[in-house]
mmCIF file of C-alpha atoms in Angstrom:
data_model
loop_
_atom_site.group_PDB
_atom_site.id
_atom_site.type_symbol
_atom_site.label_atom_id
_atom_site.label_comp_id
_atom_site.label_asym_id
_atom_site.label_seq_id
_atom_site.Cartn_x
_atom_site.Cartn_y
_atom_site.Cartn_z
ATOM 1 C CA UNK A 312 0.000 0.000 0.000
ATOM 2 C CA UNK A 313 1.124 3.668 -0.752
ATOM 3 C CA UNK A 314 2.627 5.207 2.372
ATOM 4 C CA UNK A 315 0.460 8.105 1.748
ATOM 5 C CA UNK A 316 -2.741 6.067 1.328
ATOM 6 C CA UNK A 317 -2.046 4.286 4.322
ATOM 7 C CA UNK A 318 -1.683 7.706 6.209
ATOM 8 C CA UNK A 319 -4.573 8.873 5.443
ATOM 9 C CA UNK A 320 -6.576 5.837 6.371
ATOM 10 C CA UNK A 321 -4.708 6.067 9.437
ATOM 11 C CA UNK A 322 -6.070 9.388 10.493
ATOM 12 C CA UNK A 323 -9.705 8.414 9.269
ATOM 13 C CA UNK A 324 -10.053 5.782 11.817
ATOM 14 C CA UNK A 325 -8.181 7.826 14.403
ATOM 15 C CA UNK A 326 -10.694 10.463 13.838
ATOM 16 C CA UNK A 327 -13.782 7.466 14.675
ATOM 17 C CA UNK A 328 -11.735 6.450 17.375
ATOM 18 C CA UNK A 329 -11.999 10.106 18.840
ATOM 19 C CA UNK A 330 -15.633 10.395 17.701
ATOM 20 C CA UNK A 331 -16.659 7.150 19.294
ATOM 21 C CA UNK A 332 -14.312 8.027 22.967
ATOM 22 C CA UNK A 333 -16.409 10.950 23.263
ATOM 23 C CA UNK A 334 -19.817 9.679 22.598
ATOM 24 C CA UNK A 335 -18.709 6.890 25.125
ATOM 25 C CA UNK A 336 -17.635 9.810 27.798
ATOM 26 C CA UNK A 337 -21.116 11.615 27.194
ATOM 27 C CA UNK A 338 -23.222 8.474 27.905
ATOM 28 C CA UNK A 339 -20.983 7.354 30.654
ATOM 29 C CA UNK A 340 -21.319 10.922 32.231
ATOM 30 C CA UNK A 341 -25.458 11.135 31.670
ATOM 31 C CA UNK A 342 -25.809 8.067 33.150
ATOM 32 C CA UNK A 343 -28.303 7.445 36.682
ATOM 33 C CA UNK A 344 -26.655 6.862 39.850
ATOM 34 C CA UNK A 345 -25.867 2.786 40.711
ATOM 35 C CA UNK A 346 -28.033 3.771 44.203
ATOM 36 C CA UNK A 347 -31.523 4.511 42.449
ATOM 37 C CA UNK A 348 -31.051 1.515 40.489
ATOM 38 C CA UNK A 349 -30.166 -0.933 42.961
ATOM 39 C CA UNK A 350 -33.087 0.495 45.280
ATOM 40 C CA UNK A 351 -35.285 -0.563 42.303
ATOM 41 C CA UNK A 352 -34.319 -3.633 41.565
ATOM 42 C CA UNK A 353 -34.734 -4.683 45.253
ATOM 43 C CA UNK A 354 -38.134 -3.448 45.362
ATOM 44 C CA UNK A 355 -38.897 -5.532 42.356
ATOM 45 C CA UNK A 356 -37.679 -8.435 43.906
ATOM 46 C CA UNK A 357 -39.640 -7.926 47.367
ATOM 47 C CA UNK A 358 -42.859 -7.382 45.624
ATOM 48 C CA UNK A 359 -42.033 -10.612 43.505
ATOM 49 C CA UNK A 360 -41.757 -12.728 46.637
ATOM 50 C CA UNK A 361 -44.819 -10.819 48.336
ATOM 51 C CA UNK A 362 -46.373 -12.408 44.800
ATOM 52 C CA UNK A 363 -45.414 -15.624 44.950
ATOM 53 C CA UNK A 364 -45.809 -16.403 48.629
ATOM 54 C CA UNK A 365 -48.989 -18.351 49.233
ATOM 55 C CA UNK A 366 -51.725 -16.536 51.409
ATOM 56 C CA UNK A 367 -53.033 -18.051 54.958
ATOM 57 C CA UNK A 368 -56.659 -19.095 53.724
ATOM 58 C CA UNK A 369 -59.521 -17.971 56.489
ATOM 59 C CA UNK A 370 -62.186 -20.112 57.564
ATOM 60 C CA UNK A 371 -65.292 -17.934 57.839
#
């Protein structure tokens, strides 16, 4: 391959690399706290045993 050619395909996919580190660093940065998620996901699984726990049946 031409040195030049090769050069200039070398700063083409530098310049994706960039593109794609920063639209990695912007979704990293806008993403929600681990805490609100965690909270959530606990609740689910409460309510999910709450669900599947058989109820006392009464006797009227």
């Amino acid at each position: 391959m031409h040195p030049e050619t090769h050069l200039a395909l070398h700063h083409a996919r530098a310049a994706e690399l960039r593109a794609q580190a920063a639209a990695h660093r912007l979704a990293a940065g806008a993403r929600q706290p681990y805490d609100i998620r965690a909270r959530l996901g606990w609740t689910l699984v409460e309510v999910g045993l709450r669900l599947a726990t058989p109820r006392p049946v009464l006797n009227a």
